Short mmCIF file of N, CA, C and O in Angstrom, two decimals:
data_model
loop_
_atom_site.label_atom_id
_atom_site.label_comp_id
_atom_site.label_asym_id
_atom_site.label_seq_id
_atom_site.Cartn_x
_atom_site.Cartn_y
_atom_site.Cartn_z
N MET A 128 0.98 -1.29 -0.03
CA MET A 128 -0.35 -0.09 0.03
C MET A 128 1.08 1.23 0.12
O MET A 128 2.08 1.48 0.69
N GLU A 129 0.19 2.55 -0.86
CA GLU A 129 1.29 3.45 -0.73
C GLU A 129 0.48 4.53 -0.60
O GLU A 129 -0.55 4.55 -1.09
N ILE A 130 0.83 5.41 0.11
CA ILE A 130 0.23 6.85 0.30
C ILE A 130 1.04 7.78 -0.22
O ILE A 130 2.11 8.30 -0.21
N GLN A 131 0.29 8.14 -1.46
CA GLN A 131 1.02 9.32 -2.40
C GLN A 131 1.30 10.57 -1.58
O GLN A 131 0.99 11.19 -1.17
N ILE A 132 2.45 10.92 -2.06
CA ILE A 132 3.38 12.41 -1.65
C ILE A 132 3.48 13.10 -2.72
O ILE A 132 4.23 12.42 -3.07
N LEU A 133 2.61 14.05 -3.13
CA LEU A 133 3.02 14.46 -4.49
C LEU A 133 2.92 15.99 -4.37
O LEU A 133 1.64 16.32 -3.72
N ASP A 134 3.38 16.93 -5.20
CA ASP A 134 3.14 18.28 -5.58
C ASP A 134 1.82 18.45 -6.70
O ASP A 134 2.27 18.06 -7.82
N ASP A 135 0.60 18.12 -6.44
CA ASP A 135 -0.47 18.12 -7.06
C ASP A 135 -0.35 19.63 -8.13
O ASP A 135 -0.99 19.04 -9.21
N GLU A 136 0.30 20.53 -7.61
CA GLU A 136 0.07 21.66 -8.64
C GLU A 136 1.03 21.79 -9.62
O GLU A 136 1.22 22.85 -10.43
N ALA A 137 2.36 20.51 -9.47
CA ALA A 137 3.68 20.88 -10.51
C ALA A 137 3.13 20.91 -11.83
O ALA A 137 1.95 20.17 -12.23
N PRO A 138 3.66 21.51 -12.73
CA PRO A 138 3.08 21.48 -14.02
C PRO A 138 3.30 20.33 -14.91
O PRO A 138 2.65 19.98 -15.68
N ARG A 139 4.25 19.50 -14.51
CA ARG A 139 4.34 18.14 -14.87
C ARG A 139 3.11 17.49 -14.83
O ARG A 139 3.14 16.32 -15.48
N TYR A 140 2.17 17.47 -13.78
CA TYR A 140 1.35 16.86 -13.66
C TYR A 140 -0.28 17.28 -13.96
O TYR A 140 -1.04 16.98 -13.74
N LYS A 141 -0.20 18.68 -14.13
CA LYS A 141 -1.54 19.34 -14.82
C LYS A 141 -2.19 18.75 -15.84
O LYS A 141 -1.73 18.23 -17.09
N GLY A 142 -3.19 18.10 -15.29
CA GLY A 142 -4.33 17.60 -16.10
C GLY A 142 -3.86 15.99 -16.49
O GLY A 142 -4.38 15.22 -17.02
N ARG A 143 -3.04 15.57 -15.95
CA ARG A 143 -2.87 14.17 -16.03
C ARG A 143 -2.98 13.32 -14.71
O ARG A 143 -2.64 11.92 -15.13
N LEU A 144 -3.42 13.74 -13.89
CA LEU A 144 -3.43 12.57 -12.42
C LEU A 144 -4.93 12.34 -12.51
O LEU A 144 -6.20 12.83 -12.59
N LYS A 145 -5.18 11.01 -11.82
CA LYS A 145 -6.27 10.38 -11.89
C LYS A 145 -6.83 10.82 -10.43
O LYS A 145 -5.74 11.22 -9.54
N PRO A 146 -7.99 10.84 -9.76
CA PRO A 146 -8.33 11.36 -8.37
C PRO A 146 -7.43 10.49 -7.24
O PRO A 146 -7.06 11.10 -6.41
N THR A 147 -7.05 9.01 -7.67
CA THR A 147 -6.42 8.27 -6.60
C THR A 147 -5.07 8.54 -6.72
O THR A 147 -4.30 7.61 -6.05
N GLN A 148 -4.49 9.74 -7.73
CA GLN A 148 -2.98 9.71 -7.56
C GLN A 148 -2.93 10.99 -6.90
O GLN A 148 -1.72 11.59 -6.97
N TYR A 149 -3.76 11.90 -6.40
CA TYR A 149 -3.40 12.85 -6.01
C TYR A 149 -2.80 12.90 -4.32
O TYR A 149 -2.96 11.64 -3.74
N HIS A 150 -2.04 13.97 -3.96
CA HIS A 150 -1.33 14.03 -2.64
C HIS A 150 -2.15 13.11 -1.30
O HIS A 150 -3.40 13.54 -1.23
N GLY A 151 -1.92 12.44 -0.74
CA GLY A 151 -2.63 11.64 0.48
C GLY A 151 -3.44 10.44 0.20
O GLY A 151 -3.96 10.02 0.87
N SER A 152 -3.90 10.70 -1.10
CA SER A 152 -4.58 8.98 -1.63
C SER A 152 -3.85 7.70 -1.23
O SER A 152 -2.49 7.62 -1.22
N ILE A 153 -4.38 7.01 -1.03
CA ILE A 153 -4.04 5.51 -1.45
C ILE A 153 -3.70 5.05 -2.94
O ILE A 153 -5.03 4.88 -3.40
N TYR A 154 -2.97 5.20 -3.01
CA TYR A 154 -2.27 5.01 -4.61
C TYR A 154 -3.13 4.22 -5.15
O TYR A 154 -3.42 3.09 -5.14
N ASP A 155 -3.61 4.98 -6.40
CA ASP A 155 -4.52 4.12 -7.23
C ASP A 155 -5.36 3.29 -6.67
O ASP A 155 -6.15 2.22 -7.27
N ALA A 156 -5.99 3.43 -5.26
CA ALA A 156 -7.07 2.87 -4.78
C ALA A 156 -8.20 3.15 -4.02
O ALA A 156 -9.55 3.39 -4.44
N VAL A 157 -7.84 4.47 -3.64
CA VAL A 157 -8.56 5.25 -2.76
C VAL A 157 -8.18 6.60 -3.14
O VAL A 157 -7.25 7.05 -2.17
N ALA A 158 -9.18 7.73 -3.28
CA ALA A 158 -8.92 8.98 -3.70
C ALA A 158 -9.04 10.13 -2.37
O ALA A 158 -10.06 9.72 -1.49
N ALA A 159 -7.91 10.79 -2.31
CA ALA A 159 -8.21 11.63 -0.80
C ALA A 159 -9.22 12.92 -1.11
O ALA A 159 -9.02 13.47 -2.66
N LYS A 160 -9.83 13.72 -0.23
CA LYS A 160 -10.09 14.84 -0.13
C LYS A 160 -9.27 16.00 -1.15
O LYS A 160 -8.33 16.35 0.00
N PRO A 161 -9.18 16.68 -1.82
CA PRO A 161 -8.40 17.64 -2.52
C PRO A 161 -8.41 18.74 -1.53
O PRO A 161 -9.46 18.79 -1.15
N GLY A 162 -7.28 19.70 -1.71
CA GLY A 162 -7.77 20.91 -1.55
C GLY A 162 -7.04 21.98 -0.28
O GLY A 162 -7.05 22.66 0.50
N PHE A 163 -6.24 20.48 0.50
CA PHE A 163 -5.68 21.10 1.85
C PHE A 163 -4.00 20.78 1.96
O PHE A 163 -3.68 20.88 2.88
N LEU A 164 -3.59 20.88 0.89
CA LEU A 164 -2.17 20.55 0.71
C LEU A 164 -1.46 22.20 0.23
O LEU A 164 -2.09 22.82 -0.38
N LYS A 165 -0.47 22.06 1.14
CA LYS A 165 0.41 23.75 1.12
C LYS A 165 1.09 24.12 -0.20
O LYS A 165 1.52 22.85 -0.68
N LYS A 166 1.41 24.71 -0.47
CA LYS A 166 2.08 25.09 -1.86
C LYS A 166 3.29 24.75 -1.64
O LYS A 166 4.32 24.52 -0.80
N ALA A 167 4.27 24.40 -2.88
CA ALA A 167 5.73 23.52 -2.83
C ALA A 167 6.22 24.23 -2.09
O ALA A 167 6.26 25.60 -2.07
N GLY A 168 7.55 23.75 -1.21
CA GLY A 168 8.29 24.82 -0.25
C GLY A 168 7.90 25.24 0.87
O GLY A 168 8.63 25.67 1.89
N GLU A 169 6.54 24.74 1.27
CA GLU A 169 5.93 25.16 2.77
C GLU A 169 5.68 23.48 3.34
O GLU A 169 5.63 22.81 2.82
N TRP A 170 6.05 23.91 4.68
CA TRP A 170 6.12 22.62 5.47
C TRP A 170 4.31 21.84 5.67
O TRP A 170 3.49 22.87 5.77
N ASN A 171 4.26 20.64 5.52
CA ASN A 171 2.94 20.36 5.71
C ASN A 171 2.70 19.42 6.88
O ASN A 171 3.95 18.86 6.95
N GLN A 172 1.88 19.40 7.17
CA GLN A 172 1.99 18.17 8.58
C GLN A 172 0.44 17.18 8.10
O GLN A 172 -0.58 17.30 7.69
N GLU A 173 1.43 15.88 8.24
CA GLU A 173 0.73 14.72 7.66
C GLU A 173 0.71 13.74 9.27
O GLU A 173 1.55 13.14 9.28
N GLU A 174 -0.52 13.04 9.14
CA GLU A 174 -0.59 11.89 10.11
C GLU A 174 -1.33 10.76 9.23
O GLU A 174 -2.69 11.08 9.19
N ILE A 175 -0.70 9.74 9.29
CA ILE A 175 -1.24 8.38 8.94
C ILE A 175 -1.44 7.46 9.82
O ILE A 175 -0.61 7.28 10.24
N THR A 176 -2.57 6.89 10.02
CA THR A 176 -3.05 5.87 10.86
C THR A 176 -3.44 4.69 10.03
O THR A 176 -4.71 4.69 9.23
N ALA A 177 -2.84 3.73 10.44
CA ALA A 177 -3.38 2.11 9.69
C ALA A 177 -3.66 1.62 11.29
O ALA A 177 -3.14 0.85 11.82
N ASN A 178 -5.04 1.65 11.40
CA ASN A 178 -5.34 0.73 12.42
C ASN A 178 -6.34 -0.37 12.06
O ASN A 178 -7.51 -0.38 11.30
N GLY A 179 -5.43 -1.48 11.97
CA GLY A 179 -6.13 -2.71 10.97
C GLY A 179 -6.56 -2.51 9.93
O GLY A 179 -5.44 -2.06 9.57
N ARG A 180 -7.76 -2.69 8.89
CA ARG A 180 -7.78 -2.22 7.72
C ARG A 180 -8.32 -1.16 7.53
O ARG A 180 -8.55 -0.50 6.32
N ARG A 181 -8.69 -0.31 8.73
CA ARG A 181 -8.91 1.43 8.39
C ARG A 181 -7.80 1.95 8.11
O ARG A 181 -6.61 1.90 9.22
N ILE A 182 -7.46 3.06 7.16
CA ILE A 182 -6.50 3.83 7.08
C ILE A 182 -6.95 5.27 7.14
O ILE A 182 -8.11 5.66 6.50
N THR A 183 -6.36 6.32 8.10
CA THR A 183 -7.03 7.77 8.05
C THR A 183 -5.50 7.85 7.33
O THR A 183 -4.76 8.07 7.82
N VAL A 184 -5.90 9.81 6.71
CA VAL A 184 -4.61 10.34 6.20
C VAL A 184 -5.38 11.69 6.66
O VAL A 184 -6.44 12.29 6.31
N LYS A 185 -4.56 12.34 7.75
CA LYS A 185 -4.92 13.65 8.19
C LYS A 185 -3.59 14.47 7.54
O LYS A 185 -2.71 14.42 7.88
N LEU A 186 -4.15 15.48 6.93
CA LEU A 186 -3.24 16.62 6.33
C LEU A 186 -3.53 18.15 6.74
O LEU A 186 -4.76 18.42 6.64
N ASN A 187 -2.86 18.66 7.73
CA ASN A 187 -2.98 20.14 7.93
C ASN A 187 -4.06 20.13 8.80
O ASN A 187 -4.81 20.92 8.70
N GLY A 188 -4.38 19.14 9.58
CA GLY A 188 -5.45 19.22 10.34
C GLY A 188 -7.06 18.44 9.54
O GLY A 188 -7.95 18.44 10.51
N THR A 189 -6.72 18.05 8.49
CA THR A 189 -8.38 17.81 8.06
C THR A 189 -8.10 16.43 7.56
O THR A 189 -7.00 16.11 6.84
N THR A 190 -8.96 15.54 7.90
CA THR A 190 -9.00 14.20 7.13
C THR A 190 -9.42 14.33 5.80
O THR A 190 -10.41 14.56 5.13
N ILE A 191 -8.31 13.72 5.35
CA ILE A 191 -8.65 13.80 3.64
C ILE A 191 -8.89 12.20 3.25
O ILE A 191 -9.39 12.18 2.12
N VAL A 192 -8.63 10.83 4.16
CA VAL A 192 -8.92 9.62 3.82
C VAL A 192 -9.39 9.16 5.22
O VAL A 192 -8.85 9.33 6.10
N ASP A 193 -10.36 8.42 5.15
CA ASP A 193 -11.11 7.67 5.99
C ASP A 193 -11.65 6.26 5.29
O ASP A 193 -12.51 6.53 4.75
N ALA A 194 -10.65 4.95 5.48
CA ALA A 194 -11.11 4.45 4.01
C ALA A 194 -11.15 2.93 5.15
O ALA A 194 -9.99 2.51 5.77
N ASN A 195 -11.85 1.85 4.90
CA ASN A 195 -11.63 0.74 5.28
C ASN A 195 -11.09 -0.41 3.96
O ASN A 195 -12.07 -0.31 2.99
N LEU A 196 -10.20 -0.68 3.98
CA LEU A 196 -9.70 -1.50 2.71
C LEU A 196 -10.42 -2.59 2.43
O LEU A 196 -10.44 -2.99 1.40
N ASP A 197 -11.17 -3.21 3.23
CA ASP A 197 -12.15 -4.26 2.96
C ASP A 197 -13.42 -3.67 1.87
O ASP A 197 -14.02 -4.44 1.27
N GLU A 198 -13.34 -2.40 2.03
CA GLU A 198 -14.38 -1.90 0.96
C GLU A 198 -13.78 -1.50 -0.41
O GLU A 198 -14.64 -1.14 -1.33
N VAL A 199 -12.53 -1.69 -0.40
CA VAL A 199 -11.70 -1.53 -1.95
C VAL A 199 -12.33 -2.72 -2.58
O VAL A 199 -11.45 -4.13 -2.17
N LYS A 200 -13.04 -3.16 -3.68
CA LYS A 200 -13.59 -4.11 -4.39
C LYS A 200 -13.20 -4.45 -6.03
O LYS A 200 -13.70 -5.52 -6.25
N ASP A 201 -12.80 -3.23 -6.29
CA ASP A 201 -12.57 -3.37 -7.70
C ASP A 201 -11.41 -4.24 -8.18
O ASP A 201 -10.29 -4.33 -7.95
N PRO A 202 -11.84 -5.47 -8.66
CA PRO A 202 -10.83 -6.54 -9.24
C PRO A 202 -9.59 -6.33 -9.74
O PRO A 202 -8.59 -6.89 -9.15
N ASP A 203 -9.66 -4.83 -10.53
CA ASP A 203 -8.36 -4.28 -11.08
C ASP A 203 -7.44 -3.85 -10.12
O ASP A 203 -6.12 -4.15 -10.22
N VAL A 204 -8.25 -3.11 -9.48
CA VAL A 204 -7.26 -2.55 -8.48
C VAL A 204 -6.52 -3.52 -7.47
O VAL A 204 -5.40 -3.67 -7.48
N LEU A 205 -7.49 -4.64 -7.03
CA LEU A 205 -6.66 -5.54 -6.10
C LEU A 205 -5.73 -6.36 -6.84
O LEU A 205 -4.58 -6.93 -6.15
N GLN A 206 -5.64 -6.44 -8.31
CA GLN A 206 -4.89 -7.34 -9.12
C GLN A 206 -3.53 -6.50 -9.26
O GLN A 206 -2.34 -6.98 -8.86
N ARG A 207 -3.72 -5.19 -9.28
CA ARG A 207 -2.82 -4.37 -9.44
C ARG A 207 -1.72 -4.13 -7.95
O ARG A 207 -0.59 -3.86 -8.12
N HIS A 208 -2.61 -4.10 -7.36
CA HIS A 208 -1.94 -3.60 -5.69
C HIS A 208 -2.10 -5.02 -4.89
O HIS A 208 -3.02 -4.51 -3.88
N PRO A 209 -1.46 -6.23 -4.92
CA PRO A 209 -2.12 -7.41 -3.79
C PRO A 209 -1.56 -6.91 -2.23
O PRO A 209 -2.13 -7.46 -1.72
N GLY A 210 -0.85 -5.92 -2.40
CA GLY A 210 -0.62 -5.42 -0.92
C GLY A 210 -1.50 -4.90 -0.22
O GLY A 210 -1.48 -4.98 1.31
N LEU A 211 -2.90 -4.67 -0.93
CA LEU A 211 -3.90 -3.80 -0.13
C LEU A 211 -4.82 -5.03 0.81
O LEU A 211 -5.29 -4.64 1.54
N ALA A 212 -4.33 -6.79 0.19
CA ALA A 212 -4.83 -7.70 1.04
C ALA A 212 -4.20 -7.78 2.42
O ALA A 212 -4.44 -8.68 3.31
N ARG A 213 -2.96 -7.14 2.51
CA ARG A 213 -1.84 -7.54 3.81
C ARG A 213 -2.49 -7.04 5.11
O ARG A 213 -3.23 -5.45 5.07
N ALA A 214 -2.33 -7.78 6.18
CA ALA A 214 -2.74 -7.26 7.56
C ALA A 214 -1.28 -6.23 7.95
O ALA A 214 -1.75 -5.71 8.88
N ARG A 215 -0.12 -6.67 7.81
CA ARG A 215 0.91 -6.14 8.03
C ARG A 215 1.99 -5.77 6.85
O ARG A 215 1.84 -6.14 5.74
N GLY A 216 2.85 -4.97 6.91
CA GLY A 216 3.86 -4.68 6.52
C GLY A 216 5.16 -3.64 7.02
O GLY A 216 4.95 -3.85 8.10
N HIS A 217 5.94 -3.25 5.88
CA HIS A 217 6.66 -2.42 6.28
C HIS A 217 6.41 -0.84 5.82
O HIS A 217 5.47 -0.16 5.29
N ILE A 218 7.25 -0.01 6.42
CA ILE A 218 7.07 1.45 6.20
C ILE A 218 8.33 1.87 5.46
O ILE A 218 9.61 1.65 5.93
N GLY A 219 8.07 2.48 4.56
CA GLY A 219 9.12 2.77 3.79
C GLY A 219 8.88 4.50 3.12
O GLY A 219 7.99 4.62 3.11
N PHE A 220 10.31 4.87 2.79
CA PHE A 220 9.84 6.63 2.13
C PHE A 220 10.70 6.15 0.89
O PHE A 220 11.85 5.97 0.54
N LEU A 221 9.66 6.48 -0.15
CA LEU A 221 10.36 5.98 -1.66
C LEU A 221 9.77 7.11 -2.55
O LEU A 221 9.15 7.95 -2.29
N GLY A 222 10.71 7.56 -3.83
CA GLY A 222 10.74 8.60 -4.59
C GLY A 222 10.91 8.04 -5.75
O GLY A 222 11.27 7.14 -6.24
N HIS A 223 10.73 9.08 -6.71
CA HIS A 223 10.83 8.87 -8.09
C HIS A 223 12.18 9.87 -8.46
O HIS A 223 11.97 10.37 -10.07
N GLY A 224 12.64 10.63 -7.71
CA GLY A 224 14.01 11.60 -8.30
C GLY A 224 13.56 12.59 -7.80
O GLY A 224 14.78 13.82 -7.93
N SER A 225 12.49 13.15 -7.40
CA SER A 225 12.23 14.43 -7.01
C SER A 225 12.68 14.60 -5.73
O SER A 225 12.62 13.80 -4.76
N ARG A 226 13.26 16.05 -5.33
CA ARG A 226 13.42 16.29 -3.83
C ARG A 226 12.06 16.42 -3.19
O ARG A 226 11.17 16.80 -3.34
N LEU A 227 12.69 15.90 -1.98
CA LEU A 227 11.43 15.62 -1.06
C LEU A 227 11.85 15.69 0.35
O LEU A 227 13.24 15.13 0.94
N GLU A 228 11.42 16.52 1.38
CA GLU A 228 12.10 16.73 2.76
C GLU A 228 11.27 16.37 3.73
O GLU A 228 10.02 16.64 3.89
N PHE A 229 11.51 15.52 5.07
CA PHE A 229 10.93 15.31 5.85
C PHE A 229 11.48 15.91 7.58
O PHE A 229 12.62 15.82 7.57
N ARG A 230 10.57 16.16 8.44
CA ARG A 230 10.89 16.44 9.71
C ARG A 230 10.13 15.85 10.72
O ARG A 230 9.01 15.64 10.48
N ASN A 231 10.81 15.55 11.94
CA ASN A 231 9.52 15.30 12.75
C ASN A 231 8.72 14.22 12.67
O ASN A 231 7.79 14.01 12.80
N ILE A 232 9.43 13.04 12.10
CA ILE A 232 8.96 11.98 11.71
C ILE A 232 8.56 11.02 13.38
O ILE A 232 9.78 10.54 13.91
N ARG A 233 7.49 10.46 13.49
CA ARG A 233 7.11 9.89 14.51
C ARG A 233 6.32 8.58 14.04
O ARG A 233 5.62 8.78 13.46
N ILE A 234 6.65 7.34 14.63
CA ILE A 234 5.92 6.36 14.33
C ILE A 234 5.63 5.66 15.61
O ILE A 234 6.59 5.13 16.40
N GLN A 235 4.26 5.26 15.55
CA GLN A 235 3.87 4.50 17.06
C GLN A 235 3.20 3.40 16.72
O GLN A 235 2.40 3.20 15.60
N ASP A 236 3.70 2.13 17.54
CA ASP A 236 2.97 1.06 17.47
C ASP A 236 1.68 0.88 17.74
O ASP A 236 1.47 1.03 19.14
N LEU A 237 0.31 1.10 17.30
CA LEU A 237 -1.24 1.12 17.89
C LEU A 237 -1.04 -0.12 19.02
O LEU A 237 -1.66 0.19 20.00
N GLU A 238 -1.05 -1.49 18.79
CA GLU A 238 -0.78 -2.40 19.75
C GLU A 238 -0.17 -2.29 20.94
O GLU A 238 -0.82 -2.36 21.99
N THR A 239 1.04 -1.57 20.67
CA THR A 239 1.99 -1.43 22.17
C THR A 239 1.01 -0.44 22.83
O THR A 239 1.16 0.10 24.09
N ALA A 240 0.84 1.03 22.16
CA ALA A 240 -0.17 1.93 22.58
C ALA A 240 -1.16 1.79 23.65
O ALA A 240 -1.36 2.23 24.60
N ASP A 241 -2.10 0.52 22.96
CA ASP A 241 -3.38 0.05 23.65
C ASP A 241 -3.00 -0.59 24.68
O ASP A 241 -3.56 -0.48 25.86
N LYS A 242 -1.71 -1.33 24.91
CA LYS A 242 -1.55 -2.16 26.04
C LYS A 242 -1.09 -1.18 27.00
O LYS A 242 -1.20 -1.55 28.51
N ARG A 243 -0.47 -0.14 26.99
CA ARG A 243 0.04 1.21 27.71
C ARG A 243 -0.92 1.65 28.70
O ARG A 243 -1.29 2.31 29.64
N ARG A 244 -2.20 1.99 27.78
CA ARG A 244 -3.41 2.34 28.53
C ARG A 244 -4.19 1.69 29.52
O ARG A 244 -4.42 0.72 29.76
#
């Protein structure tokens, strides 16, 4: 599963993106609500929560994705992205050669956090 990180307004993407390719989308599976991404060069704050099969993405304080992966039924999407069926996986920061910067990254295991409560 991939959460898209992209400058939606970059000239190279104008008019070429499908709804499931915009920033914050579960790439090629679930479209994010557009309009909350800051301009390139400004810091965005993003929180991604994978709680079982429910994936939420908050961008600059607004929930732009709230999806249950069990509701992704399109056979073409499931064939192209078999990782959507997995219950566990890895976290990676991958790119296509464009400059991208991160800061203040925090990762929390929800199972461990629930046990502490």
